[in-house]
Amino acid sequence: MKPAPEINRRREEFPTLVSGIHLLSHSLGPVPRATRDSMLAYYEAWEHHISEDAWAASWWEMSTGVGDRIAQILGGGPGSVQVQPNASIALSSVASCFDFSEGNRNKIVTSALDFPSMEYIWEGQARLGASVEVVHSEDGITMRLEDILDAIDDATCLVAMSHVSFRSSYRVDVKAIVERAHKYGAHVLLDVYQSAGAIELQASDWEVDFMIGGTIKWLCGGPACGYLYARPDLQNDLAPRLTGWVAHAAPFDFASGPMQYTDSVRRFAQGTPSIPALYSVLPGLQIIEEVGVKTIQAESQRRTAWMIDFALEQGWKINSPPNVEDRGASVMIYVEDGPAMVKRLAERKVFVDCRPKVGLRMSPHFFNTDEEVREAMEILAELM
């Protein structure tokens, strides 16, 4: 492995790390120690609400503040991200902006490597008139860029696929997809759940129309909230059918319909925001901001490249792209019985997970040491 750079891995800020080798950031990031104090601050604000109106003092503006911090990680500007209950609601909010029953532009282009929630949601839209085309993967690991581009045509209204696949860590060529989609008047939505916080994203520079994701993984925010990035110059052209009173231009007027959307990204909100969720993500966001995604990506690429080399030397099958430019921050290693191997590794204090037909999913984050990554792979070699 190439020598580790001198960076502050902030290990003292993650109490979970004393329990073993955490390689699960693709699934659940470790809780930051400061999250306990942040959640206590939520409780105290609620407790003292009578003497100081928590909504007026901080709660009403929290979604905007958290959204702007997430936007910075996504490579977007202020006012481009609306916090959501989860990524499924974020995707459904975007889907609700389109009318698939009128005209010839009703095609959705998706990917066979996407998370199942996306497929389920598009199946629902098919019942409303959407024509869904799934770009298939011949090997279950990658897709040919030409196949993605060929699927985009005059009938396409939206290209919606994972930036990095949960199944194989395959990463799509965003610029080529956006260029092709915009040429045909279609929009592009990226699910960045498996890349935000681990890979440098460039929402503004890529001119991508939408991004969705959540805080549970690489952002160390836990199962707290999702988010939706909407390109600023596109926002006011859209009227989500999935909506609520918070999206209204004057929510505290409590006006009867018809709906009058606000002229900000808040038009993609629904009902009352989950305030405890917002408190819980603050420490993780601060840590990622301070370490820097550029530093995190460099560490990820250095360590995953070594893991793949190690695995190939053992003769193991790798179910992730070998090329760093085509890969996210995880490495998938095939084993015959994934659940059994996950259990055996956990007994040795190495924490990973698995997926059917893929094998083990292993994901070092910036807080891991080289010694931990090496030890985990050596233990796996013993058990294999």
Coordinates of C-alpha atoms in Angstrom, one line a residue:
M1 CA 0.0 0.0 0.0
K2 CA 1.2 3.5 -0.8
P3 CA 2.3 5.4 2.3
A4 CA -0.5 7.1 4.2
P5 CA -0.6 10.9 4.2
E6 CA -0.5 12.8 7.4
I7 CA -4.2 13.5 8.1
N8 CA -6.2 13.8 11.3
R9 CA -8.4 10.7 11.3
R10 CA -10.5 12.0 14.2
R11 CA -10.8 8.5 15.7
E12 CA -11.5 9.9 19.1
E13 CA -14.7 11.4 17.8
F14 CA -16.2 8.0 16.9
P15 CA -16.7 5.8 20.0
T16 CA -17.8 2.8 17.9
L17 CA -14.3 2.4 16.5
V18 CA -13.0 0.8 19.8
S19 CA -15.3 -2.1 19.1
G20 CA -13.5 -3.3 16.0
I21 CA -12.6 -2.6 12.4
H22 CA -15.5 -0.6 10.9
L23 CA -15.8 -1.2 7.1
L24 CA -19.5 -0.5 6.9
S25 CA -19.7 3.1 5.8
H26 CA -21.6 2.0 2.6
S27 CA -24.4 0.9 5.0
L28 CA -24.2 2.7 8.4
G29 CA -21.5 5.2 9.3
P30 CA -20.3 5.2 12.9
V31 CA -22.0 7.7 15.2
P32 CA -19.9 10.8 16.1
R33 CA -19.5 11.3 19.8
A34 CA -20.8 14.9 19.5
T35 CA -24.2 13.5 18.3
R36 CA -25.1 12.9 21.9
D37 CA -24.7 16.6 22.8
S38 CA -26.5 17.6 19.6
M39 CA -29.5 15.5 20.5
L40 CA -29.5 16.8 24.0
A41 CA -29.6 20.3 22.6
Y42 CA -32.7 19.3 20.7
Y43 CA -34.3 18.1 23.9
E44 CA -33.4 21.3 25.8
A45 CA -34.8 23.5 23.0
W46 CA -38.1 21.5 23.2
E47 CA -38.1 21.6 27.0
H48 CA -37.7 25.4 27.1
H49 CA -40.1 26.0 24.2
I50 CA -42.6 27.9 26.4
S51 CA -40.0 30.5 27.5
E52 CA -38.3 30.7 24.1
D53 CA -40.1 29.7 21.0
A54 CA -37.9 26.9 19.5
W55 CA -39.6 27.3 16.1
A56 CA -38.8 31.0 15.9
A57 CA -35.4 30.7 17.5
S58 CA -33.9 28.0 15.3
W59 CA -36.2 25.1 14.2
W60 CA -37.9 26.8 11.2
E61 CA -34.5 27.7 9.6
M62 CA -32.8 24.4 10.3
S63 CA -33.8 22.7 7.1
T64 CA -32.4 25.5 5.1
G65 CA -29.1 25.5 7.1
V66 CA -28.6 21.7 6.9
G67 CA -29.6 21.8 3.2
D68 CA -27.0 24.4 2.4
R69 CA -24.3 22.3 4.1
I70 CA -25.3 19.2 2.2
A71 CA -25.3 21.3 -1.0
Q72 CA -21.7 22.2 -0.4
I73 CA -20.7 18.6 -0.2
L74 CA -22.7 17.9 -3.4
G75 CA -20.9 20.7 -5.3
G76 CA -24.0 22.9 -5.4
G77 CA -24.7 26.4 -4.1
P78 CA -26.9 27.7 -1.3
G79 CA -30.6 27.2 -1.9
S80 CA -30.2 24.1 -4.0
V81 CA -31.0 21.3 -1.5
Q82 CA -34.2 20.6 0.4
V83 CA -34.0 18.1 3.2
Q84 CA -36.4 15.1 2.8
P85 CA -37.7 12.4 5.1
N86 CA -35.6 9.8 3.1
A87 CA -34.3 9.2 -0.5
S88 CA -37.5 7.4 -1.6
I89 CA -39.6 10.5 -0.8
A90 CA -37.0 12.7 -2.5
L91 CA -37.2 10.5 -5.7
S92 CA -41.0 10.4 -5.5
S93 CA -41.1 14.2 -5.1
V94 CA -39.2 14.6 -8.4
A95 CA -41.4 11.9 -10.1
S96 CA -44.5 13.9 -9.0
C97 CA -43.3 16.9 -11.1
F98 CA -43.9 15.0 -14.4
D99 CA -47.2 14.2 -16.2
F100 CA -46.7 10.8 -17.9
S101 CA -50.2 10.6 -19.3
E102 CA -49.9 13.4 -21.9
G103 CA -47.7 13.8 -25.0
N104 CA -45.0 11.5 -26.3
R105 CA -42.3 12.4 -23.8
N106 CA -43.0 9.9 -21.0
K107 CA -39.9 7.7 -21.0
I108 CA -37.8 7.1 -17.8
V109 CA -34.3 5.6 -18.3
T110 CA -33.0 3.7 -15.3
S111 CA -30.3 1.1 -14.5
A112 CA -30.3 -2.5 -13.5
L113 CA -27.7 -1.6 -10.9
D114 CA -29.9 0.8 -9.0
F115 CA -31.1 0.3 -5.5
P116 CA -34.5 -1.5 -5.5
S117 CA -36.5 1.5 -4.1
M118 CA -35.9 3.3 -7.4
E119 CA -37.3 0.3 -9.4
Y120 CA -40.3 0.1 -7.1
I121 CA -41.1 3.8 -7.5
W122 CA -40.8 3.7 -11.3
E123 CA -43.1 0.7 -11.4
G124 CA -45.6 2.9 -9.7
Q125 CA -45.1 5.7 -12.2
A126 CA -45.6 3.1 -15.0
R127 CA -49.2 2.7 -13.7
L128 CA -49.6 6.5 -14.4
G129 CA -48.4 6.2 -18.0
A130 CA -44.6 6.3 -17.7
S131 CA -42.6 4.1 -20.1
V132 CA -39.6 2.7 -18.1
E133 CA -36.5 1.4 -19.9
V134 CA -34.0 -0.4 -17.8
V135 CA -30.4 -0.4 -19.0
H136 CA -29.1 -3.9 -18.3
S137 CA -25.8 -5.1 -17.1
E138 CA -24.2 -8.0 -18.8
D139 CA -21.9 -8.9 -15.9
G140 CA -24.0 -7.6 -13.0
I141 CA -21.1 -5.3 -12.1
T142 CA -20.8 -2.6 -14.8
M143 CA -22.8 -1.1 -17.7
R144 CA -21.6 0.0 -21.1
L145 CA -21.8 3.7 -21.4
E146 CA -23.0 3.3 -25.0
D147 CA -26.0 1.4 -23.8
I148 CA -27.0 4.2 -21.5
L149 CA -26.6 6.8 -24.1
D150 CA -28.4 4.8 -26.7
A151 CA -31.4 4.5 -24.4
I152 CA -31.8 8.3 -24.3
D153 CA -34.0 9.7 -27.1
D154 CA -36.7 12.2 -28.0
A155 CA -39.2 10.3 -25.8
T156 CA -37.1 10.6 -22.7
C157 CA -38.2 13.0 -20.0
L158 CA -35.8 11.7 -17.2
V159 CA -32.7 9.7 -16.8
A160 CA -32.6 8.4 -13.2
M161 CA -29.8 6.2 -12.0
S162 CA -27.3 5.6 -9.3
H163 CA -24.0 7.6 -9.5
V164 CA -22.4 4.7 -7.7
S165 CA -24.1 1.3 -7.5
F166 CA -24.8 -0.2 -4.1
R167 CA -24.4 -3.6 -5.7
S168 CA -21.0 -3.3 -7.3
S169 CA -19.6 0.1 -6.6
Y170 CA -19.8 0.9 -10.4
R171 CA -19.7 4.6 -11.1
V172 CA -21.3 6.1 -14.2
D173 CA -19.9 8.8 -16.4
V174 CA -22.0 11.8 -15.3
K175 CA -20.8 14.3 -17.9
A176 CA -21.5 12.1 -20.9
I177 CA -25.0 11.2 -19.6
V178 CA -25.9 14.8 -18.8
E179 CA -24.7 16.0 -22.2
R180 CA -26.7 13.4 -24.0
A181 CA -29.9 13.9 -21.9
H182 CA -29.9 17.7 -22.3
K183 CA -29.3 17.3 -26.0
Y184 CA -32.7 15.5 -26.2
G185 CA -34.4 17.8 -23.7
A186 CA -34.4 15.3 -20.9
H187 CA -33.5 15.8 -17.2
V188 CA -31.0 13.8 -15.2
L189 CA -31.4 12.5 -11.6
L190 CA -28.5 10.9 -9.8
D191 CA -28.8 8.8 -6.7
V192 CA -25.6 9.8 -4.9
Y193 CA -26.3 7.9 -1.7
Q194 CA -23.2 5.8 -2.2
S195 CA -20.9 8.7 -3.3
A196 CA -21.8 11.8 -1.3
G197 CA -19.1 12.3 1.3
A198 CA -16.7 9.8 -0.3
I199 CA -16.3 11.2 -3.8
E200 CA -16.0 14.8 -4.9
L201 CA -19.3 15.7 -6.6
Q202 CA -19.8 18.7 -8.9
A203 CA -23.6 19.2 -9.1
S204 CA -23.2 22.8 -10.5
D205 CA -20.4 22.0 -12.9
W206 CA -22.0 18.8 -14.2
E207 CA -25.3 20.7 -14.7
V208 CA -27.1 17.7 -13.3
D209 CA -30.8 18.5 -12.7
F210 CA -31.4 16.5 -9.5
M211 CA -29.5 14.5 -6.9
I212 CA -31.0 12.4 -4.1
G213 CA -29.4 10.6 -1.2
G214 CA -29.3 10.4 2.6
T215 CA -27.0 10.9 5.6
I216 CA -26.8 7.4 7.0
K217 CA -23.7 6.3 5.2
W218 CA -20.6 8.2 4.3
L219 CA -21.9 11.5 5.9
C220 CA -21.9 9.8 9.3
G221 CA -25.4 11.2 10.0
G222 CA -27.2 8.0 10.8
P223 CA -30.7 7.0 9.6
A224 CA -31.9 10.6 10.0
C225 CA -32.8 12.3 6.8
G226 CA -32.7 12.3 3.0
Y227 CA -32.1 15.2 0.7
L228 CA -33.0 16.5 -2.8
Y229 CA -30.7 18.7 -4.9
A230 CA -32.6 20.6 -7.6
R231 CA -30.8 22.7 -10.2
P232 CA -31.5 26.3 -9.1
D233 CA -32.6 27.6 -12.5
L234 CA -35.0 24.7 -12.9
Q235 CA -36.8 24.8 -9.5
N236 CA -39.5 27.3 -10.3
D237 CA -40.5 25.5 -13.5
L238 CA -41.7 22.5 -11.4
A239 CA -44.8 21.9 -9.3
P240 CA -44.5 18.6 -7.3
R241 CA -47.8 16.8 -6.7
L242 CA -46.2 15.3 -3.6
T243 CA -46.3 18.4 -1.5
G244 CA -47.5 19.9 1.8
W245 CA -48.0 23.1 3.7
V246 CA -44.3 23.8 4.2
A247 CA -43.9 24.1 0.4
H248 CA -46.4 27.0 0.3
A249 CA -45.2 30.5 -0.4
A250 CA -46.8 31.7 2.8
P251 CA -47.2 28.6 5.0
F252 CA -48.3 30.5 8.1
D253 CA -51.2 32.0 6.3
F254 CA -52.7 28.5 6.4
A255 CA -54.5 29.4 3.1
S256 CA -57.0 27.2 1.3
G257 CA -56.1 25.9 -2.1
P258 CA -55.1 26.2 -4.8
M259 CA -51.5 25.6 -3.9
Q260 CA -49.1 28.5 -4.3
Y261 CA -45.6 27.2 -4.3
T262 CA -42.7 29.2 -2.8
D263 CA -40.1 30.4 -5.3
S264 CA -37.3 28.5 -3.5
V265 CA -36.1 24.9 -3.2
R266 CA -38.5 24.7 -0.3
R267 CA -41.2 24.0 -2.9
F268 CA -40.0 20.4 -2.7
A269 CA -40.8 20.2 1.0
Q270 CA -43.9 18.4 2.3
G271 CA -45.1 18.6 5.9
T272 CA -43.5 19.5 9.2
P273 CA -39.7 18.8 9.1
S274 CA -38.2 16.1 11.4
I275 CA -36.3 18.4 13.8
P276 CA -34.5 15.7 15.8
A277 CA -33.2 14.2 12.5
L278 CA -31.7 17.6 11.6
Y279 CA -29.9 17.8 15.0
S280 CA -28.5 14.3 14.6
V281 CA -26.8 15.0 11.3
L282 CA -24.9 18.2 12.4
P283 CA -21.8 16.6 14.0
G284 CA -21.2 14.2 11.0
L285 CA -21.6 17.0 8.5
Q286 CA -19.1 19.1 10.4
I287 CA -16.5 16.3 10.5
I288 CA -16.8 15.7 6.7
E289 CA -16.5 19.4 6.0
E290 CA -13.4 19.7 8.1
V291 CA -11.6 16.7 6.8
G292 CA -12.7 17.5 3.2
V293 CA -14.1 15.2 0.6
K294 CA -11.0 15.7 -1.6
T295 CA -8.9 14.2 1.2
I296 CA -11.5 11.4 1.8
Q297 CA -11.6 10.4 -1.9
A298 CA -7.8 10.3 -2.2
E299 CA -7.7 8.0 0.9
S300 CA -10.5 5.8 -0.5
Q301 CA -8.8 5.4 -3.8
R302 CA -5.4 4.5 -2.3
R303 CA -6.8 1.9 0.1
T304 CA -9.4 0.3 -2.3
A305 CA -6.8 -0.1 -5.0
W306 CA -4.6 -1.9 -2.5
M307 CA -7.5 -4.1 -1.3
I308 CA -8.2 -5.1 -4.9
D309 CA -4.5 -5.9 -5.5
F310 CA -4.4 -8.0 -2.3
A311 CA -7.6 -9.9 -3.3
L312 CA -6.3 -10.7 -6.8
E313 CA -3.1 -12.0 -5.4
Q314 CA -5.2 -14.4 -3.4
G315 CA -7.1 -15.5 -6.5
W316 CA -10.4 -14.1 -5.2
K317 CA -13.1 -12.8 -7.6
I318 CA -13.7 -9.1 -7.4
N319 CA -17.2 -7.9 -8.2
S320 CA -16.2 -4.2 -8.4
P321 CA -14.6 -2.3 -11.3
P322 CA -10.8 -2.4 -11.2
N323 CA -10.4 1.0 -12.7
V324 CA -10.5 3.7 -10.0
E325 CA -12.3 6.1 -12.3
D326 CA -15.2 3.6 -12.7
R327 CA -15.4 2.7 -9.0
G328 CA -16.9 4.2 -5.9
A329 CA -15.5 3.8 -2.3
S330 CA -16.4 0.2 -1.8
V331 CA -14.9 -3.1 -2.8
M332 CA -17.0 -6.2 -3.4
I333 CA -15.3 -9.6 -2.9
Y334 CA -17.2 -12.8 -3.9
V335 CA -17.6 -15.5 -1.2
E336 CA -19.7 -18.6 -1.4
D337 CA -21.8 -17.9 1.7
G338 CA -21.9 -14.2 2.3
P339 CA -24.0 -14.2 5.6
A340 CA -21.8 -16.9 7.1
M341 CA -18.6 -15.0 6.2
V342 CA -20.0 -11.8 7.6
K343 CA -20.7 -13.6 10.9
R344 CA -17.2 -15.1 11.0
L345 CA -15.6 -11.8 10.4
A346 CA -17.7 -10.1 13.1
E347 CA -16.5 -12.8 15.5
R348 CA -13.0 -11.5 14.7
K349 CA -14.2 -7.8 15.2
V350 CA -14.2 -7.0 11.4
F351 CA -17.5 -5.5 10.5
V352 CA -18.7 -5.7 6.9
D353 CA -21.9 -6.9 5.1
C354 CA -22.9 -8.7 2.0
R355 CA -25.3 -8.8 -0.9
P356 CA -26.8 -11.7 -2.9
K357 CA -24.6 -12.8 -5.9
V358 CA -22.1 -10.1 -5.0
G359 CA -20.4 -11.3 -1.8
L360 CA -18.8 -9.1 0.8
R361 CA -19.1 -5.3 0.7
M362 CA -16.0 -3.6 2.3
S363 CA -15.6 0.1 2.6
P364 CA -12.7 1.9 4.4
H365 CA -13.5 5.5 5.3
F366 CA -11.0 8.3 6.2
F367 CA -11.1 7.3 9.9
N368 CA -9.8 3.8 9.3
T369 CA -6.0 3.3 9.6
D370 CA -3.9 1.4 7.0
E371 CA -3.1 -1.1 9.8
E372 CA -6.9 -1.8 10.2
V373 CA -7.4 -2.3 6.5
R374 CA -4.5 -4.6 6.2
E375 CA -5.5 -6.6 9.3
A376 CA -9.1 -7.0 7.9
M377 CA -7.8 -8.4 4.6
E378 CA -5.4 -10.8 6.3
I379 CA -8.2 -12.1 8.6
L380 CA -10.4 -12.6 5.5
A381 CA -7.5 -14.5 3.9
E382 CA -7.3 -16.8 6.9
L383 CA -11.1 -17.5 6.9
M384 CA -11.2 -18.0 3.1

